[in-house]
């Protein structure tokens, strides 16, 4: 993990060509390097916030397997390995939910997750097999040079697989259930890395096959932006901490979808930046929610009150995570949202209203999250819960880094 992070820092300080390392098995470019760094950071962060679960070799093994599958997905040069790692990343997550989940409902959550993701991925497998029979190769660079642009009907089947994995509103039913039942490490890996499979896969196949846009692009952008508005509204009526953070992820992934489908340099750079920033800020919020659960033994925002008096440090970090999530300057989330709005305006001026509304709702549910937990009355029996959790140091470093990310925006330029 440290080696991959070192390669990312080296690439940030030096000029890396578009295809810096390539053979028949591995494809590494600027897009992959960013996702490598994100995967390793989230993996280390999830382990640091797991507490007693680290004593279990099975738990650590699931986290490591999920990290390795993610690294394999982000470096796959062939479509078959691309698909295998696309599905394999969820297997350790299912193990984490079943083995270390909180409630008996985790069985239903796993079943829902498997049905959504496996059924949604079958059209992608069919398209990959068809291209292999047509061109006798599954190597992306060969298909990019030789294959014709896909028709809108084929693109619809391909994109459906990635929309489920992001997910966007309408095919999101598995995500809140998985987050609520998963342990802290599972939620952090799911929000930080596995949701980016859909975004990265869409960007990679658009690069490979060529995107025709047209009516399908307009339809998907409309679904993304209005789905983001609906997800933001749902956040405002949530009473479960993890459920609120899960729905906020759907809103942010909808913005990423709009940026990718805008097919502009601004949109792609902003999408990559938002993928990285959300990939750190959302796990930070899930880690903080886990520490709130340790104190109150509940995730209900009706029960979790008065955190400011019980644990001021945790409350301050929750405030930092909330303002980063709402895109407060000078955090990287702020610049990514500015790029998203700019790319949306380049696509169509009709997107200004819903995207502006998403920004306002993002601020509203972030402040709702912080104010509900930090203020209010609390039980006197909770006054002794003043311990400084070891994982808070790592979460604080991530918050600090997200505020300084504005100094390295060049690293997220993929055009």
mmCIF file of C-alpha atoms in Angstrom:
data_model
loop_
_atom_site.group_PDB
_atom_site.id
_atom_site.type_symbol
_atom_site.label_atom_id
_atom_site.label_comp_id
_atom_site.label_asym_id
_atom_site.label_seq_id
_atom_site.Cartn_x
_atom_site.Cartn_y
_atom_site.Cartn_z
ATOM 1 C CA UNK A 1 0.000 0.000 0.000
ATOM 2 C CA UNK A 2 2.751 2.425 0.923
ATOM 3 C CA UNK A 3 4.525 1.635 -2.364
ATOM 4 C CA UNK A 4 1.420 2.483 -4.379
ATOM 5 C CA UNK A 5 0.968 5.721 -2.424
ATOM 6 C CA UNK A 6 4.614 6.549 -3.080
ATOM 7 C CA UNK A 7 4.083 6.039 -6.802
ATOM 8 C CA UNK A 8 1.134 8.405 -6.665
ATOM 9 C CA UNK A 9 3.142 11.101 -4.904
ATOM 10 C CA UNK A 10 5.962 10.620 -7.438
ATOM 11 C CA UNK A 11 3.469 11.048 -10.276
ATOM 12 C CA UNK A 12 2.153 14.205 -8.636
ATOM 13 C CA UNK A 13 5.646 15.714 -8.491
ATOM 14 C CA UNK A 14 6.707 14.642 -11.988
ATOM 15 C CA UNK A 15 5.088 14.753 -15.398
ATOM 16 C CA UNK A 16 3.522 11.356 -16.125
ATOM 17 C CA UNK A 17 2.578 10.472 -19.715
ATOM 18 C CA UNK A 18 -0.963 9.384 -20.528
ATOM 19 C CA UNK A 19 -0.011 5.693 -20.527
ATOM 20 C CA UNK A 20 2.882 5.458 -18.095
ATOM 21 C CA UNK A 21 2.907 1.656 -17.736
ATOM 22 C CA UNK A 22 1.196 -0.740 -20.073
ATOM 23 C CA UNK A 23 1.330 -4.375 -21.138
ATOM 24 C CA UNK A 24 -1.197 -7.056 -21.915
ATOM 25 C CA UNK A 25 -2.301 -7.311 -18.283
ATOM 26 C CA UNK A 26 -1.775 -3.955 -16.583
ATOM 27 C CA UNK A 27 -2.917 -0.475 -17.572
ATOM 28 C CA UNK A 28 -1.715 2.432 -15.433
ATOM 29 C CA UNK A 29 -2.250 6.094 -16.250
ATOM 30 C CA UNK A 30 -3.112 9.255 -14.346
ATOM 31 C CA UNK A 31 -6.663 8.080 -13.737
ATOM 32 C CA UNK A 32 -5.467 4.780 -12.291
ATOM 33 C CA UNK A 33 -2.815 6.386 -10.091
ATOM 34 C CA UNK A 34 -5.376 8.617 -8.400
ATOM 35 C CA UNK A 35 -7.578 5.613 -7.683
ATOM 36 C CA UNK A 36 -4.565 3.635 -6.407
ATOM 37 C CA UNK A 37 -3.832 6.321 -3.843
ATOM 38 C CA UNK A 38 -7.481 6.528 -2.823
ATOM 39 C CA UNK A 39 -7.749 2.752 -2.396
ATOM 40 C CA UNK A 40 -4.663 2.511 -0.197
ATOM 41 C CA UNK A 41 -5.638 5.497 1.938
ATOM 42 C CA UNK A 42 -9.160 4.200 2.540
ATOM 43 C CA UNK A 43 -7.837 0.717 3.317
ATOM 44 C CA UNK A 44 -5.438 2.049 5.951
ATOM 45 C CA UNK A 45 -8.079 4.414 7.330
ATOM 46 C CA UNK A 46 -10.658 1.634 7.680
ATOM 47 C CA UNK A 47 -8.222 -0.546 9.618
ATOM 48 C CA UNK A 48 -7.249 2.313 11.943
ATOM 49 C CA UNK A 49 -10.908 2.862 12.901
ATOM 50 C CA UNK A 50 -11.845 -0.789 13.417
ATOM 51 C CA UNK A 51 -10.809 -1.110 17.062
ATOM 52 C CA UNK A 52 -11.321 -4.579 18.600
ATOM 53 C CA UNK A 53 -12.174 -6.143 15.225
ATOM 54 C CA UNK A 54 -8.482 -5.968 14.286
ATOM 55 C CA UNK A 55 -7.876 -8.954 16.562
ATOM 56 C CA UNK A 56 -9.715 -11.135 14.051
ATOM 57 C CA UNK A 57 -7.568 -12.415 11.194
ATOM 58 C CA UNK A 58 -10.685 -12.930 9.084
ATOM 59 C CA UNK A 59 -11.667 -9.290 9.458
ATOM 60 C CA UNK A 60 -8.253 -7.993 8.408
ATOM 61 C CA UNK A 61 -8.187 -10.526 5.582
ATOM 62 C CA UNK A 62 -11.496 -9.244 4.197
ATOM 63 C CA UNK A 63 -10.251 -5.647 4.247
ATOM 64 C CA UNK A 64 -6.983 -6.598 2.535
ATOM 65 C CA UNK A 65 -8.784 -8.726 -0.067
ATOM 66 C CA UNK A 66 -11.152 -5.873 -0.862
ATOM 67 C CA UNK A 67 -8.192 -3.515 -1.250
ATOM 68 C CA UNK A 68 -6.320 -5.912 -3.528
ATOM 69 C CA UNK A 69 -9.409 -6.531 -5.680
ATOM 70 C CA UNK A 70 -9.846 -2.773 -6.037
ATOM 71 C CA UNK A 71 -6.224 -2.324 -7.098
ATOM 72 C CA UNK A 72 -6.698 -5.108 -9.639
ATOM 73 C CA UNK A 73 -9.808 -3.449 -11.041
ATOM 74 C CA UNK A 74 -8.154 -0.049 -11.406
ATOM 75 C CA UNK A 75 -5.162 -1.559 -13.243
ATOM 76 C CA UNK A 76 -6.902 -4.060 -15.540
ATOM 77 C CA UNK A 77 -5.974 -3.782 -19.212
ATOM 78 C CA UNK A 78 -8.314 -6.552 -20.389
ATOM 79 C CA UNK A 79 -12.081 -6.440 -20.255
ATOM 80 C CA UNK A 80 -12.459 -9.912 -18.744
ATOM 81 C CA UNK A 81 -10.145 -9.146 -15.820
ATOM 82 C CA UNK A 82 -11.885 -5.771 -15.614
ATOM 83 C CA UNK A 83 -15.208 -7.558 -15.112
ATOM 84 C CA UNK A 84 -13.806 -10.200 -12.739
ATOM 85 C CA UNK A 85 -12.355 -7.601 -10.376
ATOM 86 C CA UNK A 86 -15.497 -5.487 -10.859
ATOM 87 C CA UNK A 87 -17.481 -8.271 -9.190
ATOM 88 C CA UNK A 88 -14.758 -9.632 -6.889
ATOM 89 C CA UNK A 89 -14.532 -6.389 -4.926
ATOM 90 C CA UNK A 90 -17.949 -7.045 -3.392
ATOM 91 C CA UNK A 91 -17.160 -10.548 -2.109
ATOM 92 C CA UNK A 92 -15.057 -9.381 0.901
ATOM 93 C CA UNK A 93 -17.702 -6.736 1.628
ATOM 94 C CA UNK A 94 -20.358 -9.434 1.888
ATOM 95 C CA UNK A 95 -18.036 -11.294 4.266
ATOM 96 C CA UNK A 96 -17.646 -8.190 6.434
ATOM 97 C CA UNK A 97 -21.403 -7.622 6.589
ATOM 98 C CA UNK A 98 -22.250 -11.249 7.393
ATOM 99 C CA UNK A 99 -19.429 -11.769 9.871
ATOM 100 C CA UNK A 100 -19.258 -8.431 11.666
ATOM 101 C CA UNK A 101 -22.603 -6.774 10.901
ATOM 102 C CA UNK A 102 -24.751 -5.311 13.658
ATOM 103 C CA UNK A 103 -28.269 -6.686 13.140
ATOM 104 C CA UNK A 104 -29.980 -9.894 11.920
ATOM 105 C CA UNK A 105 -31.203 -7.853 8.938
ATOM 106 C CA UNK A 106 -27.676 -8.094 7.511
ATOM 107 C CA UNK A 107 -28.779 -11.260 5.673
ATOM 108 C CA UNK A 108 -31.431 -9.298 3.817
ATOM 109 C CA UNK A 109 -28.933 -6.508 3.102
ATOM 110 C CA UNK A 110 -26.443 -8.967 1.581
ATOM 111 C CA UNK A 111 -29.141 -10.605 -0.524
ATOM 112 C CA UNK A 112 -30.270 -7.217 -1.820
ATOM 113 C CA UNK A 113 -26.676 -6.200 -2.577
ATOM 114 C CA UNK A 114 -25.960 -9.411 -4.495
ATOM 115 C CA UNK A 115 -29.186 -9.281 -6.507
ATOM 116 C CA UNK A 116 -28.732 -5.651 -7.547
ATOM 117 C CA UNK A 117 -25.056 -5.847 -8.458
ATOM 118 C CA UNK A 118 -24.933 -9.302 -10.079
ATOM 119 C CA UNK A 119 -28.099 -8.882 -12.146
ATOM 120 C CA UNK A 120 -27.048 -5.353 -13.099
ATOM 121 C CA UNK A 121 -23.635 -6.595 -14.267
ATOM 122 C CA UNK A 122 -24.924 -9.341 -16.583
ATOM 123 C CA UNK A 123 -25.486 -6.966 -19.550
ATOM 124 C CA UNK A 124 -21.884 -5.763 -19.227
ATOM 125 C CA UNK A 125 -20.636 -9.359 -19.357
ATOM 126 C CA UNK A 126 -22.699 -9.964 -22.482
ATOM 127 C CA UNK A 127 -21.216 -6.925 -24.235
ATOM 128 C CA UNK A 128 -17.675 -7.984 -23.274
ATOM 129 C CA UNK A 129 -18.224 -11.495 -24.672
ATOM 130 C CA UNK A 130 -19.695 -10.071 -27.871
ATOM 131 C CA UNK A 131 -16.685 -7.809 -28.402
ATOM 132 C CA UNK A 132 -14.282 -10.668 -27.754
ATOM 133 C CA UNK A 133 -15.995 -12.813 -30.390
ATOM 134 C CA UNK A 134 -16.056 -9.877 -32.803
ATOM 135 C CA UNK A 135 -12.437 -8.713 -32.439
ATOM 136 C CA UNK A 136 -10.744 -11.795 -30.890
ATOM 137 C CA UNK A 137 -9.296 -9.615 -28.135
ATOM 138 C CA UNK A 138 -10.414 -8.089 -24.868
ATOM 139 C CA UNK A 139 -7.470 -5.682 -24.542
ATOM 140 C CA UNK A 140 -8.750 -2.139 -24.135
ATOM 141 C CA UNK A 141 -6.089 -0.390 -26.192
ATOM 142 C CA UNK A 142 -6.694 -2.750 -29.150
ATOM 143 C CA UNK A 143 -10.451 -2.259 -28.956
ATOM 144 C CA UNK A 144 -9.962 1.493 -28.787
ATOM 145 C CA UNK A 145 -7.974 1.426 -32.025
ATOM 146 C CA UNK A 146 -10.132 -1.057 -33.940
ATOM 147 C CA UNK A 147 -13.701 -1.064 -32.671
ATOM 148 C CA UNK A 148 -16.497 1.196 -33.822
ATOM 149 C CA UNK A 149 -18.557 3.338 -31.491
ATOM 150 C CA UNK A 150 -21.309 1.408 -29.726
ATOM 151 C CA UNK A 151 -24.924 2.057 -30.584
ATOM 152 C CA UNK A 152 -27.099 3.758 -28.003
ATOM 153 C CA UNK A 153 -28.885 0.485 -27.239
ATOM 154 C CA UNK A 154 -25.637 -1.322 -26.413
ATOM 155 C CA UNK A 155 -24.444 1.666 -24.391
ATOM 156 C CA UNK A 156 -27.655 1.499 -22.373
ATOM 157 C CA UNK A 157 -26.837 -2.067 -21.293
ATOM 158 C CA UNK A 158 -23.227 -1.141 -20.508
ATOM 159 C CA UNK A 159 -24.090 1.942 -18.494
ATOM 160 C CA UNK A 160 -26.801 0.144 -16.517
ATOM 161 C CA UNK A 161 -24.117 -1.971 -14.833
ATOM 162 C CA UNK A 162 -22.223 1.125 -13.737
ATOM 163 C CA UNK A 163 -25.335 3.034 -12.651
ATOM 164 C CA UNK A 164 -26.169 0.225 -10.216
ATOM 165 C CA UNK A 165 -22.643 0.221 -8.797
ATOM 166 C CA UNK A 166 -22.395 4.043 -8.345
ATOM 167 C CA UNK A 167 -25.392 4.022 -7.578
ATOM 168 C CA UNK A 168 -27.784 6.645 -8.935
ATOM 169 C CA UNK A 169 -31.283 7.275 -7.648
ATOM 170 C CA UNK A 170 -33.689 4.574 -8.803
ATOM 171 C CA UNK A 171 -31.239 1.669 -8.575
ATOM 172 C CA UNK A 172 -29.910 2.612 -5.145
ATOM 173 C CA UNK A 173 -32.036 0.342 -2.954
ATOM 174 C CA UNK A 174 -29.123 -1.869 -1.917
ATOM 175 C CA UNK A 175 -26.806 0.919 -0.723
ATOM 176 C CA UNK A 176 -28.545 2.248 2.445
ATOM 177 C CA UNK A 177 -29.233 -1.313 3.622
ATOM 178 C CA UNK A 178 -25.614 -2.352 3.091
ATOM 179 C CA UNK A 179 -24.280 0.723 4.892
ATOM 180 C CA UNK A 180 -26.611 0.381 7.867
ATOM 181 C CA UNK A 181 -25.741 -3.287 8.430
ATOM 182 C CA UNK A 182 -22.010 -3.132 7.620
ATOM 183 C CA UNK A 183 -19.297 -2.576 10.261
ATOM 184 C CA UNK A 184 -17.351 0.670 10.163
ATOM 185 C CA UNK A 185 -14.602 -0.710 7.911
ATOM 186 C CA UNK A 186 -17.166 -2.134 5.487
ATOM 187 C CA UNK A 187 -18.998 1.179 5.198
ATOM 188 C CA UNK A 188 -15.737 3.085 4.733
ATOM 189 C CA UNK A 189 -14.502 0.782 1.962
ATOM 190 C CA UNK A 190 -17.901 0.730 0.274
ATOM 191 C CA UNK A 191 -18.291 4.513 0.267
ATOM 192 C CA UNK A 192 -14.650 5.332 -0.383
ATOM 193 C CA UNK A 193 -13.656 2.794 -3.031
ATOM 194 C CA UNK A 194 -16.343 0.389 -4.227
ATOM 195 C CA UNK A 195 -18.792 3.113 -5.270
ATOM 196 C CA UNK A 196 -16.027 4.506 -7.480
ATOM 197 C CA UNK A 197 -16.040 1.271 -9.496
ATOM 198 C CA UNK A 198 -19.058 2.531 -11.417
ATOM 199 C CA UNK A 199 -17.547 5.959 -12.103
ATOM 200 C CA UNK A 200 -14.124 4.613 -13.087
ATOM 201 C CA UNK A 201 -15.639 1.850 -15.228
ATOM 202 C CA UNK A 202 -17.811 4.316 -17.117
ATOM 203 C CA UNK A 203 -14.858 6.638 -17.763
ATOM 204 C CA UNK A 204 -12.655 3.751 -18.885
ATOM 205 C CA UNK A 205 -15.188 2.263 -21.312
ATOM 206 C CA UNK A 206 -16.085 5.682 -22.709
ATOM 207 C CA UNK A 207 -12.371 6.086 -23.417
ATOM 208 C CA UNK A 208 -12.215 2.589 -24.917
ATOM 209 C CA UNK A 209 -15.318 2.513 -27.126
ATOM 210 C CA UNK A 210 -16.116 6.167 -27.711
ATOM 211 C CA UNK A 211 -19.235 7.837 -26.381
ATOM 212 C CA UNK A 212 -21.926 8.751 -28.897
ATOM 213 C CA UNK A 213 -24.046 10.847 -26.517
ATOM 214 C CA UNK A 214 -27.240 12.087 -28.117
ATOM 215 C CA UNK A 215 -30.623 11.319 -26.603
ATOM 216 C CA UNK A 216 -29.214 8.714 -24.207
ATOM 217 C CA UNK A 217 -26.727 11.220 -22.800
ATOM 218 C CA UNK A 218 -29.457 13.813 -22.245
ATOM 219 C CA UNK A 219 -31.662 11.227 -20.544
ATOM 220 C CA UNK A 220 -28.927 9.985 -18.204
ATOM 221 C CA UNK A 221 -27.844 13.500 -17.256
ATOM 222 C CA UNK A 222 -31.449 14.338 -16.376
ATOM 223 C CA UNK A 223 -31.771 11.153 -14.320
ATOM 224 C CA UNK A 224 -28.503 11.936 -12.552
ATOM 225 C CA UNK A 225 -29.184 15.541 -11.653
ATOM 226 C CA UNK A 226 -32.797 15.120 -10.548
ATOM 227 C CA UNK A 227 -31.926 11.892 -8.770
ATOM 228 C CA UNK A 228 -29.310 13.868 -6.857
ATOM 229 C CA UNK A 229 -31.966 16.379 -5.830
ATOM 230 C CA UNK A 230 -34.264 13.598 -4.619
ATOM 231 C CA UNK A 231 -31.447 11.951 -2.659
ATOM 232 C CA UNK A 232 -30.610 15.256 -0.993
ATOM 233 C CA UNK A 233 -34.237 15.735 0.022
ATOM 234 C CA UNK A 234 -34.334 12.222 1.493
ATOM 235 C CA UNK A 235 -31.251 13.085 3.572
ATOM 236 C CA UNK A 236 -33.240 15.791 5.339
ATOM 237 C CA UNK A 237 -35.779 13.305 6.726
ATOM 238 C CA UNK A 238 -33.348 10.617 7.894
ATOM 239 C CA UNK A 239 -32.979 9.808 11.577
ATOM 240 C CA UNK A 240 -30.190 7.222 11.214
ATOM 241 C CA UNK A 241 -26.654 8.617 10.990
ATOM 242 C CA UNK A 242 -25.332 6.013 8.567
ATOM 243 C CA UNK A 243 -28.431 6.143 6.396
ATOM 244 C CA UNK A 244 -28.086 9.920 6.028
ATOM 245 C CA UNK A 245 -24.437 9.627 4.996
ATOM 246 C CA UNK A 246 -25.352 6.832 2.552
ATOM 247 C CA UNK A 247 -27.966 8.952 0.781
ATOM 248 C CA UNK A 248 -25.520 11.859 0.612
ATOM 249 C CA UNK A 249 -23.174 9.541 -1.317
ATOM 250 C CA UNK A 250 -25.919 8.946 -3.888
ATOM 251 C CA UNK A 251 -26.238 12.700 -4.333
ATOM 252 C CA UNK A 252 -22.501 13.169 -4.870
ATOM 253 C CA UNK A 253 -22.244 10.250 -7.299
ATOM 254 C CA UNK A 254 -25.055 11.822 -9.330
ATOM 255 C CA UNK A 255 -22.887 14.909 -9.759
ATOM 256 C CA UNK A 256 -19.977 12.742 -10.874
ATOM 257 C CA UNK A 257 -22.229 11.122 -13.487
ATOM 258 C CA UNK A 258 -23.174 14.539 -14.872
ATOM 259 C CA UNK A 259 -19.519 15.557 -15.094
ATOM 260 C CA UNK A 260 -18.521 12.357 -16.901
ATOM 261 C CA UNK A 261 -21.372 12.511 -19.418
ATOM 262 C CA UNK A 262 -20.641 16.171 -20.176
ATOM 263 C CA UNK A 263 -17.633 14.829 -22.151
ATOM 264 C CA UNK A 264 -15.642 17.972 -21.379
ATOM 265 C CA UNK A 265 -12.172 18.269 -19.905
ATOM 266 C CA UNK A 266 -13.609 20.338 -17.062
ATOM 267 C CA UNK A 267 -16.213 17.672 -16.338
ATOM 268 C CA UNK A 268 -13.770 14.768 -16.327
ATOM 269 C CA UNK A 269 -11.205 16.570 -14.186
ATOM 270 C CA UNK A 270 -13.915 17.643 -11.765
ATOM 271 C CA UNK A 271 -15.340 14.118 -11.670
ATOM 272 C CA UNK A 272 -11.951 12.635 -10.808
ATOM 273 C CA UNK A 273 -11.406 15.264 -8.119
ATOM 274 C CA UNK A 274 -14.850 14.625 -6.625
ATOM 275 C CA UNK A 275 -14.291 10.863 -6.706
ATOM 276 C CA UNK A 276 -11.093 11.326 -4.702
ATOM 277 C CA UNK A 277 -12.484 13.910 -2.276
ATOM 278 C CA UNK A 278 -15.722 12.035 -1.670
ATOM 279 C CA UNK A 279 -13.683 8.849 -1.363
ATOM 280 C CA UNK A 280 -11.979 10.373 1.687
ATOM 281 C CA UNK A 281 -14.669 12.620 3.180
ATOM 282 C CA UNK A 282 -17.417 9.976 3.202
ATOM 283 C CA UNK A 283 -15.277 7.335 5.007
ATOM 284 C CA UNK A 284 -14.309 10.036 7.506
ATOM 285 C CA UNK A 285 -17.997 10.640 8.251
ATOM 286 C CA UNK A 286 -18.679 6.915 8.565
ATOM 287 C CA UNK A 287 -15.706 6.555 10.913
ATOM 288 C CA UNK A 288 -16.963 9.427 13.055
ATOM 289 C CA UNK A 289 -20.475 7.946 13.055
ATOM 290 C CA UNK A 290 -18.961 4.712 14.327
ATOM 291 C CA UNK A 291 -17.343 6.533 17.268
ATOM 292 C CA UNK A 292 -20.657 8.249 17.995
ATOM 293 C CA UNK A 293 -22.183 4.766 18.110
ATOM 294 C CA UNK A 294 -19.512 3.669 20.617
ATOM 295 C CA UNK A 295 -20.580 6.480 22.957
ATOM 296 C CA UNK A 296 -24.375 6.295 22.643
ATOM 297 C CA UNK A 297 -24.791 2.646 21.541
ATOM 298 C CA UNK A 298 -27.244 3.983 18.974
ATOM 299 C CA UNK A 299 -27.189 5.559 15.513
ATOM 300 C CA UNK A 300 -30.509 7.343 15.968
ATOM 301 C CA UNK A 301 -30.201 11.114 15.785
ATOM 302 C CA UNK A 302 -33.036 11.280 18.295
ATOM 303 C CA UNK A 303 -30.799 9.589 20.860
ATOM 304 C CA UNK A 304 -27.358 10.950 19.940
ATOM 305 C CA UNK A 305 -27.477 14.417 21.494
ATOM 306 C CA UNK A 306 -25.084 16.717 23.333
ATOM 307 C CA UNK A 307 -21.854 15.466 21.753
ATOM 308 C CA UNK A 308 -20.314 18.921 22.175
ATOM 309 C CA UNK A 309 -20.333 18.474 25.951
ATOM 310 C CA UNK A 310 -19.481 14.769 25.987
ATOM 311 C CA UNK A 311 -16.539 14.701 23.561
ATOM 312 C CA UNK A 312 -15.558 18.115 22.122
ATOM 313 C CA UNK A 313 -12.774 16.665 19.950
ATOM 314 C CA UNK A 314 -15.114 14.220 18.246
ATOM 315 C CA UNK A 315 -17.649 17.017 17.827
ATOM 316 C CA UNK A 316 -15.031 19.260 16.177
ATOM 317 C CA UNK A 317 -14.054 16.515 13.738
ATOM 318 C CA UNK A 318 -17.721 15.893 12.960
ATOM 319 C CA UNK A 319 -18.061 19.592 12.182
ATOM 320 C CA UNK A 320 -14.978 19.462 9.946
ATOM 321 C CA UNK A 321 -16.293 16.412 8.102
ATOM 322 C CA UNK A 322 -19.702 18.040 7.649
ATOM 323 C CA UNK A 323 -18.360 21.286 6.188
ATOM 324 C CA UNK A 324 -16.027 19.350 3.887
ATOM 325 C CA UNK A 325 -18.963 17.246 2.712
ATOM 326 C CA UNK A 326 -21.011 20.356 1.936
ATOM 327 C CA UNK A 327 -18.165 21.775 -0.181
ATOM 328 C CA UNK A 328 -16.832 24.510 2.056
ATOM 329 C CA UNK A 329 -13.816 26.363 0.581
ATOM 330 C CA UNK A 330 -10.905 25.795 0.362
ATOM 331 C CA UNK A 331 -11.552 22.042 0.529
ATOM 332 C CA UNK A 332 -11.138 19.873 -2.544
ATOM 333 C CA UNK A 333 -14.883 19.171 -2.486
ATOM 334 C CA UNK A 334 -15.536 22.866 -3.128
ATOM 335 C CA UNK A 335 -13.395 22.975 -6.264
ATOM 336 C CA UNK A 336 -14.843 19.708 -7.541
ATOM 337 C CA UNK A 337 -18.394 21.018 -7.160
ATOM 338 C CA UNK A 338 -17.458 24.239 -8.952
ATOM 339 C CA UNK A 339 -16.092 22.153 -11.825
ATOM 340 C CA UNK A 340 -19.239 20.025 -11.844
ATOM 341 C CA UNK A 341 -21.508 23.058 -12.065
ATOM 342 C CA UNK A 342 -19.308 24.520 -14.804
ATOM 343 C CA UNK A 343 -19.418 21.323 -16.849
ATOM 344 C CA UNK A 344 -23.172 21.120 -16.321
ATOM 345 C CA UNK A 345 -23.588 24.649 -17.662
ATOM 346 C CA UNK A 346 -21.467 23.726 -20.687
ATOM 347 C CA UNK A 347 -23.782 20.772 -21.282
ATOM 348 C CA UNK A 348 -27.042 22.688 -20.825
ATOM 349 C CA UNK A 349 -28.075 25.868 -19.047
ATOM 350 C CA UNK A 350 -31.199 24.059 -17.866
ATOM 351 C CA UNK A 351 -29.029 22.215 -15.340
ATOM 352 C CA UNK A 352 -28.200 25.384 -13.411
ATOM 353 C CA UNK A 353 -31.375 25.247 -11.294
ATOM 354 C CA UNK A 354 -31.229 21.596 -10.147
ATOM 355 C CA UNK A 355 -27.465 21.689 -9.576
ATOM 356 C CA UNK A 356 -27.777 24.890 -7.567
ATOM 357 C CA UNK A 357 -30.583 23.285 -5.577
ATOM 358 C CA UNK A 358 -28.347 20.292 -4.886
ATOM 359 C CA UNK A 359 -25.707 22.642 -3.466
ATOM 360 C CA UNK A 360 -28.220 24.263 -1.107
ATOM 361 C CA UNK A 361 -29.622 20.919 0.017
ATOM 362 C CA UNK A 362 -26.096 19.598 0.580
ATOM 363 C CA UNK A 363 -25.438 22.450 2.989
ATOM 364 C CA UNK A 364 -28.809 21.853 4.659
ATOM 365 C CA UNK A 365 -28.366 18.143 5.400
ATOM 366 C CA UNK A 366 -24.725 18.590 6.433
ATOM 367 C CA UNK A 367 -25.706 21.210 9.009
ATOM 368 C CA UNK A 368 -28.664 19.050 10.037
ATOM 369 C CA UNK A 369 -26.280 16.164 10.684
ATOM 370 C CA UNK A 370 -23.911 18.220 12.801
ATOM 371 C CA UNK A 371 -26.449 20.259 14.762
ATOM 372 C CA UNK A 372 -28.632 17.257 15.611
ATOM 373 C CA UNK A 373 -25.754 15.328 17.167
ATOM 374 C CA UNK A 374 -23.731 18.127 18.750
ATOM 375 C CA UNK A 375 -26.521 19.973 20.573
ATOM 376 C CA UNK A 376 -29.392 18.973 22.823
ATOM 377 C CA UNK A 377 -29.744 17.212 26.145
ATOM 378 C CA UNK A 378 -27.841 14.067 27.042
ATOM 379 C CA UNK A 379 -27.775 11.437 29.751
ATOM 380 C CA UNK A 380 -25.500 12.076 32.727
ATOM 381 C CA UNK A 381 -24.210 8.496 32.444
ATOM 382 C CA UNK A 382 -22.416 9.472 29.220
ATOM 383 C CA UNK A 383 -20.155 12.067 30.845
ATOM 384 C CA UNK A 384 -17.428 9.505 31.410
ATOM 385 C CA UNK A 385 -17.105 8.846 27.669
ATOM 386 C CA UNK A 386 -14.282 11.322 27.144
ATOM 387 C CA UNK A 387 -11.671 8.947 25.744
ATOM 388 C CA UNK A 388 -9.673 10.036 22.720
ATOM 389 C CA UNK A 389 -10.093 7.186 20.241
ATOM 390 C CA UNK A 390 -6.866 6.244 18.421
ATOM 391 C CA UNK A 391 -8.503 6.342 14.994
ATOM 392 C CA UNK A 392 -9.486 9.991 15.475
ATOM 393 C CA UNK A 393 -5.903 10.997 14.695
ATOM 394 C CA UNK A 394 -6.136 9.412 11.240
ATOM 395 C CA UNK A 395 -9.545 10.984 10.633
ATOM 396 C CA UNK A 396 -8.178 14.386 11.662
ATOM 397 C CA UNK A 397 -5.254 14.025 9.240
ATOM 398 C CA UNK A 398 -7.680 13.213 6.404
ATOM 399 C CA UNK A 399 -9.770 16.296 7.178
ATOM 400 C CA UNK A 400 -6.643 18.444 7.242
ATOM 401 C CA UNK A 401 -5.443 16.973 3.942
ATOM 402 C CA UNK A 402 -8.796 17.585 2.231
ATOM 403 C CA UNK A 403 -8.515 21.265 3.107
ATOM 404 C CA UNK A 404 -4.990 21.393 1.634
ATOM 405 C CA UNK A 405 -5.905 19.460 -1.495
ATOM 406 C CA UNK A 406 -6.511 22.724 -3.337
ATOM 407 C CA UNK A 407 -2.712 23.088 -3.577
ATOM 408 C CA UNK A 408 -2.420 19.987 -5.783
ATOM 409 C CA UNK A 409 -5.307 20.220 -8.243
ATOM 410 C CA UNK A 410 -2.966 19.582 -11.189
ATOM 411 C CA UNK A 411 -2.726 15.958 -10.097
ATOM 412 C CA UNK A 412 -6.369 15.439 -11.102
ATOM 413 C CA UNK A 413 -6.011 16.596 -14.711
ATOM 414 C CA UNK A 414 -6.599 13.594 -16.973
ATOM 415 C CA UNK A 415 -6.872 15.379 -20.334
#
